[in-house]
């Protein structure tokens, strides 16, 4: 088992020519990397946090994110970005694309797909999830925490992380990964994608996203605080909103929620 090592992550980031000023916190154990960053009083542009284990790892909708020691990636980044809240539509899809791109750099060429809006899937099993939290918007800057849980070295044949079908990079490839290198790649690609996203909008990512759309043409139900809506998933529009065609042929555009397949 290769443990997390902040010196190694710094060195990888230097090798990758990462120029943005940042602060990195690497913990053996923490309640939640997202919570840690949210609690920091900060004016920093970028603060990063990863941990070997989370004792209160958080998923979406108040769920728990199982985070055993030394095996997977529990990573969060708090970005202060120039922009406005209304520009964030489609953000989770862009984060998903950044995760796929960084995993590909480690010669994983399997079809990893994004289940709108926040989940990474491989062969109908969840590989990872994204939890984005907004800390505030002030004077044209947005302060967000992006949390990523990626199952890396936990084997689904010997461990139990979730009651729902799940998998890890180890399951996919049969190989154990050095999480330090993966995290460094993720930071660089994610930072680059975020810059591009704020400058040019979701539109520039749309065609890449269509290639990894897990729900495409499936009959799904989306639940959110407004209720439930069922229809055929027809990809996303230029704003990253899910296009859902109901039985009457009416198209609905959905910004958030949880999708379940029939
Ligand atoms: C989900 O699929 O429900 C989202 C899971 C997000 C988990 C990550 S692990 C790192 C960060 N810290 C947390 O407490 N949660 C996110």
mmCIF file with all atom_site columns, N, CA and C in Angstrom, residues 142-199:
data_model
loop_
_atom_site.group_PDB
_atom_site.id
_atom_site.type_symbol
_atom_site.label_atom_id
_atom_site.label_alt_id
_atom_site.label_comp_id
_atom_site.label_asym_id
_atom_site.label_entity_id
_atom_site.label_seq_id
_atom_site.pdbx_PDB_ins_code
_atom_site.Cartn_x
_atom_site.Cartn_y
_atom_site.Cartn_z
_atom_site.occupancy
_atom_site.B_iso_or_equiv
_atom_site.pdbx_formal_charge
_atom_site.auth_seq_id
_atom_site.auth_comp_id
_atom_site.auth_asym_id
_atom_site.auth_atom_id
_atom_site.pdbx_PDB_model_num
ATOM 1   N N  . UNK A 1 142 ? -16.788 33.532 -6.815  1.00 0.00 ? 142 UNK A N  1
ATOM 2   C CA . UNK A 1 142 ? -17.571 32.431 -6.254  1.00 0.00 ? 142 UNK A CA 1
ATOM 3   C C  . UNK A 1 142 ? -16.612 31.570 -5.434  1.00 0.00 ? 142 UNK A C  1
ATOM 4   N N  . UNK A 1 143 ? -17.068 31.198 -4.259  1.00 0.00 ? 143 UNK A N  1
ATOM 5   C CA . UNK A 1 143 ? -16.233 30.383 -3.370  1.00 0.00 ? 143 UNK A CA 1
ATOM 6   C C  . UNK A 1 143 ? -16.905 29.005 -3.261  1.00 0.00 ? 143 UNK A C  1
ATOM 7   N N  . UNK A 1 144 ? -16.294 27.999 -3.902  1.00 0.00 ? 144 UNK A N  1
ATOM 8   C CA . UNK A 1 144 ? -16.925 26.674 -3.893  1.00 0.00 ? 144 UNK A CA 1
ATOM 9   C C  . UNK A 1 144 ? -15.969 25.599 -3.397  1.00 0.00 ? 144 UNK A C  1
ATOM 10  N N  . UNK A 1 145 ? -16.550 24.576 -2.792  1.00 0.00 ? 145 UNK A N  1
ATOM 11  C CA . UNK A 1 145 ? -15.782 23.382 -2.426  1.00 0.00 ? 145 UNK A CA 1
ATOM 12  C C  . UNK A 1 145 ? -16.246 22.242 -3.324  1.00 0.00 ? 145 UNK A C  1
ATOM 13  N N  . UNK A 1 146 ? -15.277 21.621 -3.972  1.00 0.00 ? 146 UNK A N  1
ATOM 14  C CA . UNK A 1 146 ? -15.583 20.479 -4.836  1.00 0.00 ? 146 UNK A CA 1
ATOM 15  C C  . UNK A 1 146 ? -14.993 19.240 -4.174  1.00 0.00 ? 146 UNK A C  1
ATOM 16  N N  . UNK A 1 147 ? -15.843 18.316 -3.782  1.00 0.00 ? 147 UNK A N  1
ATOM 17  C CA . UNK A 1 147 ? -15.389 17.085 -3.126  1.00 0.00 ? 147 UNK A CA 1
ATOM 18  C C  . UNK A 1 147 ? -15.509 15.912 -4.086  1.00 0.00 ? 147 UNK A C  1
ATOM 19  N N  . UNK A 1 148 ? -14.477 15.092 -4.096  1.00 0.00 ? 148 UNK A N  1
ATOM 20  C CA . UNK A 1 148 ? -14.475 13.933 -4.996  1.00 0.00 ? 148 UNK A CA 1
ATOM 21  C C  . UNK A 1 148 ? -14.145 12.671 -4.209  1.00 0.00 ? 148 UNK A C  1
ATOM 22  N N  . UNK A 1 149 ? -15.007 11.699 -4.324  1.00 0.00 ? 149 UNK A N  1
ATOM 23  C CA . UNK A 1 149 ? -14.721 10.386 -3.757  1.00 0.00 ? 149 UNK A CA 1
ATOM 24  C C  . UNK A 1 149 ? -14.545 9.425  -4.917  1.00 0.00 ? 149 UNK A C  1
ATOM 25  N N  . UNK A 1 150 ? -13.374 8.801  -5.009  1.00 0.00 ? 150 UNK A N  1
ATOM 26  C CA . UNK A 1 150 ? -13.112 7.875  -6.115  1.00 0.00 ? 150 UNK A CA 1
ATOM 27  C C  . UNK A 1 150 ? -12.604 6.562  -5.535  1.00 0.00 ? 150 UNK A C  1
ATOM 28  N N  . UNK A 1 151 ? -13.314 5.479  -5.863  1.00 0.00 ? 151 UNK A N  1
ATOM 29  C CA . UNK A 1 151 ? -12.883 4.177  -5.361  1.00 0.00 ? 151 UNK A CA 1
ATOM 30  C C  . UNK A 1 151 ? -11.681 3.722  -6.172  1.00 0.00 ? 151 UNK A C  1
ATOM 31  N N  . UNK A 1 152 ? -10.556 3.577  -5.514  1.00 0.00 ? 152 UNK A N  1
ATOM 32  C CA . UNK A 1 152 ? -9.318  3.289  -6.236  1.00 0.00 ? 152 UNK A CA 1
ATOM 33  C C  . UNK A 1 152 ? -8.831  1.865  -5.938  1.00 0.00 ? 152 UNK A C  1
ATOM 34  N N  . UNK A 1 153 ? -8.433  1.619  -4.697  1.00 0.00 ? 153 UNK A N  1
ATOM 35  C CA . UNK A 1 153 ? -7.768  0.338  -4.392  1.00 0.00 ? 153 UNK A CA 1
ATOM 36  C C  . UNK A 1 153 ? -8.579  -0.596 -3.491  1.00 0.00 ? 153 UNK A C  1
ATOM 37  N N  . UNK A 1 154 ? -9.842  -0.268 -3.254  1.00 0.00 ? 154 UNK A N  1
ATOM 38  C CA . UNK A 1 154 ? -10.686 -1.197 -2.490  1.00 0.00 ? 154 UNK A CA 1
ATOM 39  C C  . UNK A 1 154 ? -11.269 -2.222 -3.459  1.00 0.00 ? 154 UNK A C  1
ATOM 40  N N  . UNK A 1 155 ? -11.088 -3.492 -3.140  1.00 0.00 ? 155 UNK A N  1
ATOM 41  C CA . UNK A 1 155 ? -11.611 -4.526 -4.032  1.00 0.00 ? 155 UNK A CA 1
ATOM 42  C C  . UNK A 1 155 ? -13.060 -4.848 -3.670  1.00 0.00 ? 155 UNK A C  1
ATOM 43  N N  . UNK A 1 156 ? -13.939 -4.837 -4.666  1.00 0.00 ? 156 UNK A N  1
ATOM 44  C CA . UNK A 1 156 ? -15.348 -5.128 -4.367  1.00 0.00 ? 156 UNK A CA 1
ATOM 45  C C  . UNK A 1 156 ? -15.580 -6.613 -4.109  1.00 0.00 ? 156 UNK A C  1
ATOM 46  N N  . UNK A 1 157 ? -14.576 -7.443 -4.370  1.00 0.00 ? 157 UNK A N  1
ATOM 47  C CA . UNK A 1 157 ? -14.764 -8.868 -4.072  1.00 0.00 ? 157 UNK A CA 1
ATOM 48  C C  . UNK A 1 157 ? -14.481 -9.164 -2.594  1.00 0.00 ? 157 UNK A C  1
ATOM 49  N N  . UNK A 1 158 ? -13.717 -8.299 -1.938  1.00 0.00 ? 158 UNK A N  1
ATOM 50  C CA . UNK A 1 158 ? -13.386 -8.572 -0.534  1.00 0.00 ? 158 UNK A CA 1
ATOM 51  C C  . UNK A 1 158 ? -13.934 -7.530 0.447   1.00 0.00 ? 158 UNK A C  1
ATOM 52  N N  . UNK A 1 159 ? -14.426 -6.414 -0.067  1.00 0.00 ? 159 UNK A N  1
ATOM 53  C CA . UNK A 1 159 ? -14.889 -5.350 0.847   1.00 0.00 ? 159 UNK A CA 1
ATOM 54  C C  . UNK A 1 159 ? -16.315 -4.936 0.521   1.00 0.00 ? 159 UNK A C  1
ATOM 55  N N  . UNK A 1 160 ? -16.906 -4.223 1.464   1.00 0.00 ? 160 UNK A N  1
ATOM 56  C CA . UNK A 1 160 ? -18.272 -3.737 1.257   1.00 0.00 ? 160 UNK A CA 1
ATOM 57  C C  . UNK A 1 160 ? -18.294 -2.224 1.492   1.00 0.00 ? 160 UNK A C  1
ATOM 58  N N  . UNK A 1 161 ? -18.482 -1.461 0.431   1.00 0.00 ? 161 UNK A N  1
ATOM 59  C CA . UNK A 1 161 ? -18.519 0.006  0.597   1.00 0.00 ? 161 UNK A CA 1
ATOM 60  C C  . UNK A 1 161 ? -19.941 0.546  0.537   1.00 0.00 ? 161 UNK A C  1
ATOM 61  N N  . UNK A 1 162 ? -20.801 -0.175 -0.180  1.00 0.00 ? 162 UNK A N  1
ATOM 62  C CA . UNK A 1 162 ? -22.150 0.357  -0.409  1.00 0.00 ? 162 UNK A CA 1
ATOM 63  C C  . UNK A 1 162 ? -23.115 -0.793 -0.674  1.00 0.00 ? 162 UNK A C  1
ATOM 64  N N  . UNK A 1 163 ? -24.396 -0.558 -0.359  1.00 0.00 ? 163 UNK A N  1
ATOM 65  C CA . UNK A 1 163 ? -25.417 -1.569 -0.658  1.00 0.00 ? 163 UNK A CA 1
ATOM 66  C C  . UNK A 1 163 ? -25.765 -1.588 -2.149  1.00 0.00 ? 163 UNK A C  1
ATOM 67  N N  . UNK A 1 164 ? -25.470 -0.478 -2.809  1.00 0.00 ? 164 UNK A N  1
ATOM 68  C CA . UNK A 1 164 ? -25.742 -0.414 -4.250  1.00 0.00 ? 164 UNK A CA 1
ATOM 69  C C  . UNK A 1 164 ? -24.520 -0.924 -5.012  1.00 0.00 ? 164 UNK A C  1
ATOM 70  N N  . UNK A 1 165 ? -24.694 -1.365 -6.274  1.00 0.00 ? 165 UNK A N  1
ATOM 71  C CA . UNK A 1 165 ? -23.540 -1.869 -7.035  1.00 0.00 ? 165 UNK A CA 1
ATOM 72  C C  . UNK A 1 165 ? -22.440 -0.810 -7.144  1.00 0.00 ? 165 UNK A C  1
ATOM 73  N N  . UNK A 1 166 ? -21.198 -1.214 -6.849  1.00 0.00 ? 166 UNK A N  1
ATOM 74  C CA . UNK A 1 166 ? -20.079 -0.266 -6.909  1.00 0.00 ? 166 UNK A CA 1
ATOM 75  C C  . UNK A 1 166 ? -18.839 -0.996 -7.401  1.00 0.00 ? 166 UNK A C  1
ATOM 76  N N  . UNK A 1 167 ? -17.842 -0.242 -7.785  1.00 0.00 ? 167 UNK A N  1
ATOM 77  C CA . UNK A 1 167 ? -16.585 -0.826 -8.248  1.00 0.00 ? 167 UNK A CA 1
ATOM 78  C C  . UNK A 1 167 ? -15.444 0.142  -7.971  1.00 0.00 ? 167 UNK A C  1
ATOM 79  N N  . UNK A 1 168 ? -14.231 -0.312 -8.243  1.00 0.00 ? 168 UNK A N  1
ATOM 80  C CA . UNK A 1 168 ? -13.044 0.519  -8.010  1.00 0.00 ? 168 UNK A CA 1
ATOM 81  C C  . UNK A 1 168 ? -12.122 0.422  -9.229  1.00 0.00 ? 168 UNK A C  1
ATOM 82  N N  . UNK A 1 169 ? -11.111 1.270  -9.282  1.00 0.00 ? 169 UNK A N  1
ATOM 83  C CA . UNK A 1 169 ? -10.131 1.167  -10.374 1.00 0.00 ? 169 UNK A CA 1
ATOM 84  C C  . UNK A 1 169 ? -9.408  -0.170 -10.312 1.00 0.00 ? 169 UNK A C  1
ATOM 85  N N  . UNK A 1 170 ? -9.214  -0.673 -9.095  1.00 0.00 ? 170 UNK A N  1
ATOM 86  C CA . UNK A 1 170 ? -8.589  -1.996 -8.948  1.00 0.00 ? 170 UNK A CA 1
ATOM 87  C C  . UNK A 1 170 ? -9.456  -3.083 -9.589  1.00 0.00 ? 170 UNK A C  1
ATOM 88  N N  . UNK A 1 171 ? -10.769 -3.003 -9.373  1.00 0.00 ? 171 UNK A N  1
ATOM 89  C CA . UNK A 1 171 ? -11.675 -3.975 -10.007 1.00 0.00 ? 171 UNK A CA 1
ATOM 90  C C  . UNK A 1 171 ? -11.572 -3.896 -11.528 1.00 0.00 ? 171 UNK A C  1
ATOM 91  N N  . UNK A 1 172 ? -11.486 -2.674 -12.041 1.00 0.00 ? 172 UNK A N  1
ATOM 92  C CA . UNK A 1 172 ? -11.503 -2.480 -13.495 1.00 0.00 ? 172 UNK A CA 1
ATOM 93  C C  . UNK A 1 172 ? -10.220 -3.002 -14.146 1.00 0.00 ? 172 UNK A C  1
ATOM 94  N N  . UNK A 1 173 ? -9.090  -2.740 -13.477 1.00 0.00 ? 173 UNK A N  1
ATOM 95  C CA . UNK A 1 173 ? -7.793  -2.993 -14.141 1.00 0.00 ? 173 UNK A CA 1
ATOM 96  C C  . UNK A 1 173 ? -6.999  -4.147 -13.544 1.00 0.00 ? 173 UNK A C  1
ATOM 97  N N  . UNK A 1 174 ? -7.307  -4.521 -12.306 1.00 0.00 ? 174 UNK A N  1
ATOM 98  C CA . UNK A 1 174 ? -6.486  -5.530 -11.609 1.00 0.00 ? 174 UNK A CA 1
ATOM 99  C C  . UNK A 1 174 ? -5.196  -4.926 -11.055 1.00 0.00 ? 174 UNK A C  1
ATOM 100 N N  . UNK A 1 175 ? -5.070  -3.617 -11.138 1.00 0.00 ? 175 UNK A N  1
ATOM 101 C CA . UNK A 1 175 ? -3.830  -2.952 -10.703 1.00 0.00 ? 175 UNK A CA 1
ATOM 102 C C  . UNK A 1 175 ? -4.120  -2.054 -9.496  1.00 0.00 ? 175 UNK A C  1
ATOM 103 N N  . UNK A 1 176 ? -3.130  -1.949 -8.570  1.00 0.00 ? 176 UNK A N  1
ATOM 104 C CA . UNK A 1 176 ? -3.224  -0.976 -7.473  1.00 0.00 ? 176 UNK A CA 1
ATOM 105 C C  . UNK A 1 176 ? -2.584  0.321  -7.928  1.00 0.00 ? 176 UNK A C  1
ATOM 106 N N  . UNK A 1 177 ? -3.164  1.430  -7.524  1.00 0.00 ? 177 UNK A N  1
ATOM 107 C CA . UNK A 1 177 ? -2.676  2.730  -8.002  1.00 0.00 ? 177 UNK A CA 1
ATOM 108 C C  . UNK A 1 177 ? -2.035  3.545  -6.888  1.00 0.00 ? 177 UNK A C  1
ATOM 109 N N  . UNK A 1 178 ? -1.038  4.363  -7.294  1.00 0.00 ? 178 UNK A N  1
ATOM 110 C CA . UNK A 1 178 ? -0.464  5.356  -6.400  1.00 0.00 ? 178 UNK A CA 1
ATOM 111 C C  . UNK A 1 178 ? -1.390  6.572  -6.435  1.00 0.00 ? 178 UNK A C  1
ATOM 112 N N  . UNK A 1 179 ? -2.084  6.802  -5.335  1.00 0.00 ? 179 UNK A N  1
ATOM 113 C CA . UNK A 1 179 ? -3.082  7.878  -5.320  1.00 0.00 ? 179 UNK A CA 1
ATOM 114 C C  . UNK A 1 179 ? -2.449  9.264  -5.398  1.00 0.00 ? 179 UNK A C  1
ATOM 115 N N  . UNK A 1 180 ? -1.175  9.376  -5.003  1.00 0.00 ? 180 UNK A N  1
ATOM 116 C CA . UNK A 1 180 ? -0.508  10.691 -5.054  1.00 0.00 ? 180 UNK A CA 1
ATOM 117 C C  . UNK A 1 180 ? -0.472  11.236 -6.485  1.00 0.00 ? 180 UNK A C  1
ATOM 118 N N  . UNK A 1 181 ? -0.085  10.356 -7.416  1.00 0.00 ? 181 UNK A N  1
ATOM 119 C CA . UNK A 1 181 ? 0.009   10.778 -8.819  1.00 0.00 ? 181 UNK A CA 1
ATOM 120 C C  . UNK A 1 181 ? -1.384  11.071 -9.379  1.00 0.00 ? 181 UNK A C  1
ATOM 121 N N  . UNK A 1 182 ? -2.342  10.220 -9.016  1.00 0.00 ? 182 UNK A N  1
ATOM 122 C CA . UNK A 1 182 ? -3.712  10.430 -9.508  1.00 0.00 ? 182 UNK A CA 1
ATOM 123 C C  . UNK A 1 182 ? -4.277  11.759 -9.016  1.00 0.00 ? 182 UNK A C  1
ATOM 124 N N  . UNK A 1 183 ? -4.039  12.049 -7.731  1.00 0.00 ? 183 UNK A N  1
ATOM 125 C CA . UNK A 1 183 ? -4.561  13.298 -7.156  1.00 0.00 ? 183 UNK A CA 1
ATOM 126 C C  . UNK A 1 183 ? -3.921  14.505 -7.847  1.00 0.00 ? 183 UNK A C  1
ATOM 127 N N  . UNK A 1 184 ? -2.606  14.431 -8.072  1.00 0.00 ? 184 UNK A N  1
ATOM 128 C CA . UNK A 1 184 ? -1.920  15.562 -8.730  1.00 0.00 ? 184 UNK A CA 1
ATOM 129 C C  . UNK A 1 184 ? -2.491  15.790 -10.132 1.00 0.00 ? 184 UNK A C  1
ATOM 130 N N  . UNK A 1 185 ? -2.685  14.716 -10.890 1.00 0.00 ? 185 UNK A N  1
ATOM 131 C CA . UNK A 1 185 ? -3.270  14.870 -12.228 1.00 0.00 ? 185 UNK A CA 1
ATOM 132 C C  . UNK A 1 185 ? -4.674  15.466 -12.152 1.00 0.00 ? 185 UNK A C  1
ATOM 133 N N  . UNK A 1 186 ? -5.424  14.983 -11.185 1.00 0.00 ? 186 UNK A N  1
ATOM 134 C CA . UNK A 1 186 ? -6.792  15.476 -11.011 1.00 0.00 ? 186 UNK A CA 1
ATOM 135 C C  . UNK A 1 186 ? -6.791  16.980 -10.722 1.00 0.00 ? 186 UNK A C  1
ATOM 136 N N  . UNK A 1 187 ? -5.891  17.428 -9.859  1.00 0.00 ? 187 UNK A N  1
ATOM 137 C CA . UNK A 1 187 ? -5.829  18.854 -9.504  1.00 0.00 ? 187 UNK A CA 1
ATOM 138 C C  . UNK A 1 187 ? -5.545  19.696 -10.756 1.00 0.00 ? 187 UNK A C  1
ATOM 139 N N  . UNK A 1 188 ? -4.559  19.265 -11.519 1.00 0.00 ? 188 UNK A N  1
ATOM 140 C CA . UNK A 1 188 ? -4.149  20.059 -12.686 1.00 0.00 ? 188 UNK A CA 1
ATOM 141 C C  . UNK A 1 188 ? -5.265  20.101 -13.736 1.00 0.00 ? 188 UNK A C  1
ATOM 142 N N  . UNK A 1 189 ? -5.840  18.943 -14.026 1.00 0.00 ? 189 UNK A N  1
ATOM 143 C CA . UNK A 1 189 ? -6.878  18.895 -15.065 1.00 0.00 ? 189 UNK A CA 1
ATOM 144 C C  . UNK A 1 189 ? -8.139  19.631 -14.604 1.00 0.00 ? 189 UNK A C  1
ATOM 145 N N  . UNK A 1 190 ? -8.507  19.404 -13.364 1.00 0.00 ? 190 UNK A N  1
ATOM 146 C CA . UNK A 1 190 ? -9.707  20.066 -12.840 1.00 0.00 ? 190 UNK A CA 1
ATOM 147 C C  . UNK A 1 190 ? -9.529  21.585 -12.857 1.00 0.00 ? 190 UNK A C  1
ATOM 148 N N  . UNK A 1 191 ? -8.370  22.060 -12.436 1.00 0.00 ? 191 UNK A N  1
ATOM 149 C CA . UNK A 1 191 ? -8.128  23.503 -12.416 1.00 0.00 ? 191 UNK A CA 1
ATOM 150 C C  . UNK A 1 191 ? -8.213  24.081 -13.839 1.00 0.00 ? 191 UNK A C  1
ATOM 151 N N  . UNK A 1 192 ? -7.646  23.359 -14.781 1.00 0.00 ? 192 UNK A N  1
ATOM 152 C CA . UNK A 1 192 ? -7.678  23.802 -16.174 1.00 0.00 ? 192 UNK A CA 1
ATOM 153 C C  . UNK A 1 192 ? -9.119  23.819 -16.705 1.00 0.00 ? 192 UNK A C  1
ATOM 154 N N  . UNK A 1 193 ? -9.864  22.761 -16.416 1.00 0.00 ? 193 UNK A N  1
ATOM 155 C CA . UNK A 1 193 ? -11.253 22.681 -16.884 1.00 0.00 ? 193 UNK A CA 1
ATOM 156 C C  . UNK A 1 193 ? -12.099 23.801 -16.259 1.00 0.00 ? 193 UNK A C  1
ATOM 157 N N  . UNK A 1 194 ? -11.855 24.088 -14.987 1.00 0.00 ? 194 UNK A N  1
ATOM 158 C CA . UNK A 1 194 ? -12.642 25.139 -14.320 1.00 0.00 ? 194 UNK A CA 1
ATOM 159 C C  . UNK A 1 194 ? -12.388 26.497 -14.973 1.00 0.00 ? 194 UNK A C  1
ATOM 160 N N  . UNK A 1 195 ? -11.123 26.770 -15.292 1.00 0.00 ? 195 UNK A N  1
ATOM 161 C CA . UNK A 1 195 ? -10.795 28.024 -15.989 1.00 0.00 ? 195 UNK A CA 1
ATOM 162 C C  . UNK A 1 195 ? -11.550 28.115 -17.309 1.00 0.00 ? 195 UNK A C  1
ATOM 163 N N  . UNK A 1 196 ? -11.473 27.024 -18.068 1.00 0.00 ? 196 UNK A N  1
ATOM 164 C CA . UNK A 1 196 ? -12.127 26.979 -19.386 1.00 0.00 ? 196 UNK A CA 1
ATOM 165 C C  . UNK A 1 196 ? -13.655 27.116 -19.251 1.00 0.00 ? 196 UNK A C  1
ATOM 166 N N  . UNK A 1 197 ? -14.195 26.442 -18.247 1.00 0.00 ? 197 UNK A N  1
ATOM 167 C CA . UNK A 1 197 ? -15.642 26.460 -18.002 1.00 0.00 ? 197 UNK A CA 1
ATOM 168 C C  . UNK A 1 197 ? -16.112 27.884 -17.697 1.00 0.00 ? 197 UNK A C  1
ATOM 169 N N  . UNK A 1 198 ? -15.352 28.600 -16.859 1.00 0.00 ? 198 UNK A N  1
ATOM 170 C CA . UNK A 1 198 ? -15.790 29.953 -16.508 1.00 0.00 ? 198 UNK A CA 1
ATOM 171 C C  . UNK A 1 198 ? -15.597 30.941 -17.658 1.00 0.00 ? 198 UNK A C  1
ATOM 172 N N  . UNK A 1 199 ? -14.590 30.690 -18.460 1.00 0.00 ? 199 UNK A N  1
ATOM 173 C CA . UNK A 1 199 ? -14.364 31.590 -19.602 1.00 0.00 ? 199 UNK A CA 1
ATOM 174 C C  . UNK A 1 199 ? -15.367 31.336 -20.717 1.00 0.00 ? 199 UNK A C  1
#
